[in-house]
Amino acid sequence: MEQFNRFYLWGVNTKYRMGLYFSAAVFSKGLVNALLGSRTVDTIILLEMLLSCFAFACAETALFPHGKTLAVGKKRVALWALLANVIFIGCAWGLNWFPGIPLWGGLLLALFLEYGLAAMWYALWLNAKRDTAVLNQGLRRFRGED
């Protein structure tokens, strides 16, 4: 039962992160389409975006597991950022998610991706900082220092 509970919690955490990335991808696609005069998004592109967001969320939860000490070393953050760029930029280009977008628009989307990654990394860092403070407070209480 313990294995099932761990897997279930992993799935919930991964789906949460996947949903955040998928929302950003769909928002970007919808905005670009609207600026290019289209009011629709192909279902196959939505499925590709969903799968790429799931792949990245799985990688992210492996790199930054919930409930573990978050040793956010430079190598781990660099690998996380590299994976995000390879997955999202690679899929956007390779699967033609944004046909008709000019070069400057693609660069703007890449900049938006980098800004979003910085915001997500900051959220992960804040969460780890909060968890550490809660654990330290519990340890002080256990020792009778509080």
C-alpha atoms as a PDB file:
ATOM      1  CA  MET A   1       0.000   0.000   0.000  1.00  0.00           C
ATOM      2  CA  GLU A   2       2.899   2.329   0.764  1.00  0.00           C
ATOM      3  CA  GLN A   3       4.197   1.925  -2.817  1.00  0.00           C
ATOM      4  CA  PHE A   4       0.777   2.783  -4.220  1.00  0.00           C
ATOM      5  CA  ASN A   5       0.504   5.891  -2.021  1.00  0.00           C
ATOM      6  CA  ARG A   6       3.960   7.099  -3.057  1.00  0.00           C
ATOM      7  CA  PHE A   7       3.146   6.531  -6.733  1.00  0.00           C
ATOM      8  CA  TYR A   8      -0.222   8.245  -6.343  1.00  0.00           C
ATOM      9  CA  LEU A   9       1.333  11.318  -4.711  1.00  0.00           C
ATOM     10  CA  TRP A  10       4.013  11.394  -7.398  1.00  0.00           C
ATOM     11  CA  GLY A  11       1.270  11.350 -10.032  1.00  0.00           C
ATOM     12  CA  VAL A  12      -0.652  14.169  -8.372  1.00  0.00           C
ATOM     13  CA  ASN A  13       2.474  16.315  -8.115  1.00  0.00           C
ATOM     14  CA  THR A  14       3.489  15.547 -11.709  1.00  0.00           C
ATOM     15  CA  LYS A  15       0.009  16.298 -13.069  1.00  0.00           C
ATOM     16  CA  TYR A  16       0.000  19.623 -11.225  1.00  0.00           C
ATOM     17  CA  ARG A  17       3.280  20.640 -12.835  1.00  0.00           C
ATOM     18  CA  MET A  18       2.186  19.294 -16.222  1.00  0.00           C
ATOM     19  CA  GLY A  19      -0.982  21.375 -15.971  1.00  0.00           C
ATOM     20  CA  LEU A  20       0.987  24.543 -15.307  1.00  0.00           C
ATOM     21  CA  TYR A  21       3.211  23.995 -18.328  1.00  0.00           C
ATOM     22  CA  PHE A  22       0.316  22.927 -20.530  1.00  0.00           C
ATOM     23  CA  SER A  23      -1.640  26.057 -19.592  1.00  0.00           C
ATOM     24  CA  ALA A  24       1.341  28.217 -20.565  1.00  0.00           C
ATOM     25  CA  ALA A  25       1.812  26.340 -23.853  1.00  0.00           C
ATOM     26  CA  VAL A  26      -1.869  26.605 -24.809  1.00  0.00           C
ATOM     27  CA  PHE A  27      -1.935  30.283 -23.839  1.00  0.00           C
ATOM     28  CA  SER A  28       1.118  30.936 -26.029  1.00  0.00           C
ATOM     29  CA  LYS A  29      -0.375  28.991 -28.928  1.00  0.00           C
ATOM     30  CA  GLY A  30      -3.713  30.766 -28.613  1.00  0.00           C
ATOM     31  CA  LEU A  31      -2.084  34.187 -28.448  1.00  0.00           C
ATOM     32  CA  VAL A  32       0.114  33.525 -31.475  1.00  0.00           C
ATOM     33  CA  ASN A  33      -2.824  32.134 -33.436  1.00  0.00           C
ATOM     34  CA  ALA A  34      -4.939  35.172 -32.570  1.00  0.00           C
ATOM     35  CA  LEU A  35      -2.152  37.530 -33.670  1.00  0.00           C
ATOM     36  CA  LEU A  36      -1.833  35.593 -36.941  1.00  0.00           C
ATOM     37  CA  GLY A  37      -5.597  35.788 -37.534  1.00  0.00           C
ATOM     38  CA  SER A  38      -6.594  32.230 -36.647  1.00  0.00           C
ATOM     39  CA  ARG A  39      -9.230  31.303 -34.109  1.00  0.00           C
ATOM     40  CA  THR A  40      -8.555  27.576 -33.872  1.00  0.00           C
ATOM     41  CA  VAL A  41      -5.924  25.250 -32.458  1.00  0.00           C
ATOM     42  CA  ASP A  42      -5.405  21.817 -33.996  1.00  0.00           C
ATOM     43  CA  THR A  43      -6.219  18.946 -31.662  1.00  0.00           C
ATOM     44  CA  ILE A  44      -3.029  17.102 -32.621  1.00  0.00           C
ATOM     45  CA  ILE A  45      -0.953  20.107 -31.523  1.00  0.00           C
ATOM     46  CA  LEU A  46      -2.776  20.153 -28.180  1.00  0.00           C
ATOM     47  CA  LEU A  47      -2.015  16.451 -27.717  1.00  0.00           C
ATOM     48  CA  GLU A  48       1.646  16.996 -28.624  1.00  0.00           C
ATOM     49  CA  MET A  49       1.833  19.869 -26.157  1.00  0.00           C
ATOM     50  CA  LEU A  50       0.208  17.760 -23.453  1.00  0.00           C
ATOM     51  CA  LEU A  51       2.666  14.901 -23.966  1.00  0.00           C
ATOM     52  CA  SER A  52       5.692  17.196 -24.032  1.00  0.00           C
ATOM     53  CA  CYS A  53       4.495  18.896 -20.835  1.00  0.00           C
ATOM     54  CA  PHE A  54       4.031  15.489 -19.222  1.00  0.00           C
ATOM     55  CA  ALA A  55       7.548  14.429 -20.244  1.00  0.00           C
ATOM     56  CA  PHE A  56       9.033  17.587 -18.795  1.00  0.00           C
ATOM     57  CA  ALA A  57       6.966  17.331 -15.603  1.00  0.00           C
ATOM     58  CA  CYS A  58       8.234  13.769 -15.104  1.00  0.00           C
ATOM     59  CA  ALA A  59      11.815  14.939 -15.568  1.00  0.00           C
ATOM     60  CA  GLU A  60      11.224  17.852 -13.197  1.00  0.00           C
ATOM     61  CA  THR A  61       9.776  15.681 -10.443  1.00  0.00           C
ATOM     62  CA  ALA A  62      12.757  13.343 -10.817  1.00  0.00           C
ATOM     63  CA  LEU A  63      15.202  16.246 -10.545  1.00  0.00           C
ATOM     64  CA  PHE A  64      13.317  18.018  -7.746  1.00  0.00           C
ATOM     65  CA  PRO A  65      11.360  15.350  -5.832  1.00  0.00           C
ATOM     66  CA  HIS A  66       8.681  16.542  -3.420  1.00  0.00           C
ATOM     67  CA  GLY A  67       9.414  16.007   0.253  1.00  0.00           C
ATOM     68  CA  LYS A  68      13.135  15.483  -0.214  1.00  0.00           C
ATOM     69  CA  THR A  69      15.858  17.898   0.717  1.00  0.00           C
ATOM     70  CA  LEU A  70      16.083  20.164  -2.283  1.00  0.00           C
ATOM     71  CA  ALA A  71      19.754  20.355  -3.040  1.00  0.00           C
ATOM     72  CA  VAL A  72      19.332  22.817  -5.860  1.00  0.00           C
ATOM     73  CA  GLY A  73      22.852  22.610  -7.164  1.00  0.00           C
ATOM     74  CA  LYS A  74      23.911  24.443 -10.263  1.00  0.00           C
ATOM     75  CA  LYS A  75      24.248  21.204 -12.232  1.00  0.00           C
ATOM     76  CA  ARG A  76      20.703  20.098 -11.418  1.00  0.00           C
ATOM     77  CA  VAL A  77      19.223  23.495 -12.309  1.00  0.00           C
ATOM     78  CA  ALA A  78      21.281  23.634 -15.519  1.00  0.00           C
ATOM     79  CA  LEU A  79      20.078  20.153 -16.521  1.00  0.00           C
ATOM     80  CA  TRP A  80      16.482  21.154 -15.738  1.00  0.00           C
ATOM     81  CA  ALA A  81      16.766  24.318 -17.873  1.00  0.00           C
ATOM     82  CA  LEU A  82      18.467  22.421 -20.693  1.00  0.00           C
ATOM     83  CA  LEU A  83      15.737  19.755 -20.709  1.00  0.00           C
ATOM     84  CA  ALA A  84      13.037  22.436 -20.777  1.00  0.00           C
ATOM     85  CA  ASN A  85      14.636  24.178 -23.733  1.00  0.00           C
ATOM     86  CA  VAL A  86      15.237  20.948 -25.641  1.00  0.00           C
ATOM     87  CA  ILE A  87      11.720  19.652 -25.034  1.00  0.00           C
ATOM     88  CA  PHE A  88       9.724  22.837 -25.580  1.00  0.00           C
ATOM     89  CA  ILE A  89      11.770  24.575 -28.264  1.00  0.00           C
ATOM     90  CA  GLY A  90      12.524  21.263 -29.966  1.00  0.00           C
ATOM     91  CA  CYS A  91       8.870  20.248 -30.048  1.00  0.00           C
ATOM     92  CA  ALA A  92       7.675  23.706 -31.085  1.00  0.00           C
ATOM     93  CA  TRP A  93      10.115  23.741 -33.987  1.00  0.00           C
ATOM     94  CA  GLY A  94      10.151  20.055 -34.890  1.00  0.00           C
ATOM     95  CA  LEU A  95       6.388  19.534 -34.659  1.00  0.00           C
ATOM     96  CA  ASN A  96       5.582  22.934 -36.213  1.00  0.00           C
ATOM     97  CA  TRP A  97       3.459  24.250 -33.364  1.00  0.00           C
ATOM     98  CA  PHE A  98       3.707  27.849 -34.555  1.00  0.00           C
ATOM     99  CA  PRO A  99       3.547  27.867 -38.373  1.00  0.00           C
ATOM    100  CA  GLY A 100       3.808  31.280 -39.972  1.00  0.00           C
ATOM    101  CA  ILE A 101       5.452  32.960 -37.002  1.00  0.00           C
ATOM    102  CA  PRO A 102       8.280  35.335 -37.960  1.00  0.00           C
ATOM    103  CA  LEU A 103      11.796  34.827 -36.588  1.00  0.00           C
ATOM    104  CA  TRP A 104      11.423  37.682 -34.095  1.00  0.00           C
ATOM    105  CA  GLY A 105       8.213  36.056 -32.838  1.00  0.00           C
ATOM    106  CA  GLY A 106      10.020  32.770 -32.259  1.00  0.00           C
ATOM    107  CA  LEU A 107      12.732  34.601 -30.345  1.00  0.00           C
ATOM    108  CA  LEU A 108      10.063  36.347 -28.280  1.00  0.00           C
ATOM    109  CA  LEU A 109       8.461  32.979 -27.475  1.00  0.00           C
ATOM    110  CA  ALA A 110      11.870  31.606 -26.427  1.00  0.00           C
ATOM    111  CA  LEU A 111      12.332  34.630 -24.171  1.00  0.00           C
ATOM    112  CA  PHE A 112       8.870  34.011 -22.692  1.00  0.00           C
ATOM    113  CA  LEU A 113       9.916  30.399 -22.036  1.00  0.00           C
ATOM    114  CA  GLU A 114      13.077  31.534 -20.237  1.00  0.00           C
ATOM    115  CA  TYR A 115      11.090  33.985 -18.111  1.00  0.00           C
ATOM    116  CA  GLY A 116       8.598  31.247 -17.231  1.00  0.00           C
ATOM    117  CA  LEU A 117      11.403  28.852 -16.291  1.00  0.00           C
ATOM    118  CA  ALA A 118      12.972  31.472 -14.037  1.00  0.00           C
ATOM    119  CA  ALA A 119       9.607  32.010 -12.343  1.00  0.00           C
ATOM    120  CA  MET A 120       9.124  28.251 -11.878  1.00  0.00           C
ATOM    121  CA  TRP A 121      12.633  27.778 -10.495  1.00  0.00           C
ATOM    122  CA  TYR A 122      11.954  30.610  -8.023  1.00  0.00           C
ATOM    123  CA  ALA A 123       8.741  28.871  -6.936  1.00  0.00           C
ATOM    124  CA  LEU A 124      10.626  25.591  -6.422  1.00  0.00           C
ATOM    125  CA  TRP A 125      13.274  27.442  -4.405  1.00  0.00           C
ATOM    126  CA  LEU A 126      10.645  29.193  -2.246  1.00  0.00           C
ATOM    127  CA  ASN A 127       8.896  25.889  -1.611  1.00  0.00           C
ATOM    128  CA  ALA A 128      12.169  24.269  -0.524  1.00  0.00           C
ATOM    129  CA  LYS A 129      12.955  27.234   1.723  1.00  0.00           C
ATOM    130  CA  ARG A 130       9.528  26.985   3.354  1.00  0.00           C
ATOM    131  CA  ASP A 131       9.857  23.219   3.848  1.00  0.00           C
ATOM    132  CA  THR A 132      13.263  23.711   5.476  1.00  0.00           C
ATOM    133  CA  ALA A 133      11.865  26.330   7.852  1.00  0.00           C
ATOM    134  CA  VAL A 134       8.977  24.030   8.839  1.00  0.00           C
ATOM    135  CA  LEU A 135      11.347  21.108   9.418  1.00  0.00           C
ATOM    136  CA  ASN A 136      13.711  23.259  11.497  1.00  0.00           C
ATOM    137  CA  GLN A 137      10.810  24.545  13.582  1.00  0.00           C
ATOM    138  CA  GLY A 138       9.638  20.971  14.197  1.00  0.00           C
ATOM    139  CA  LEU A 139      13.161  19.967  15.214  1.00  0.00           C
ATOM    140  CA  ARG A 140      13.388  22.879  17.674  1.00  0.00           C
ATOM    141  CA  ARG A 141      10.009  21.898  19.126  1.00  0.00           C
ATOM    142  CA  PHE A 142      11.145  18.273  19.425  1.00  0.00           C
ATOM    143  CA  ARG A 143      14.286  19.378  21.275  1.00  0.00           C
ATOM    144  CA  GLY A 144      12.188  21.558  23.566  1.00  0.00           C
ATOM    145  CA  GLU A 145      13.845  24.770  22.400  1.00  0.00           C
ATOM    146  CA  ASP A 146      10.611  26.428  21.339  1.00  0.00           C
END
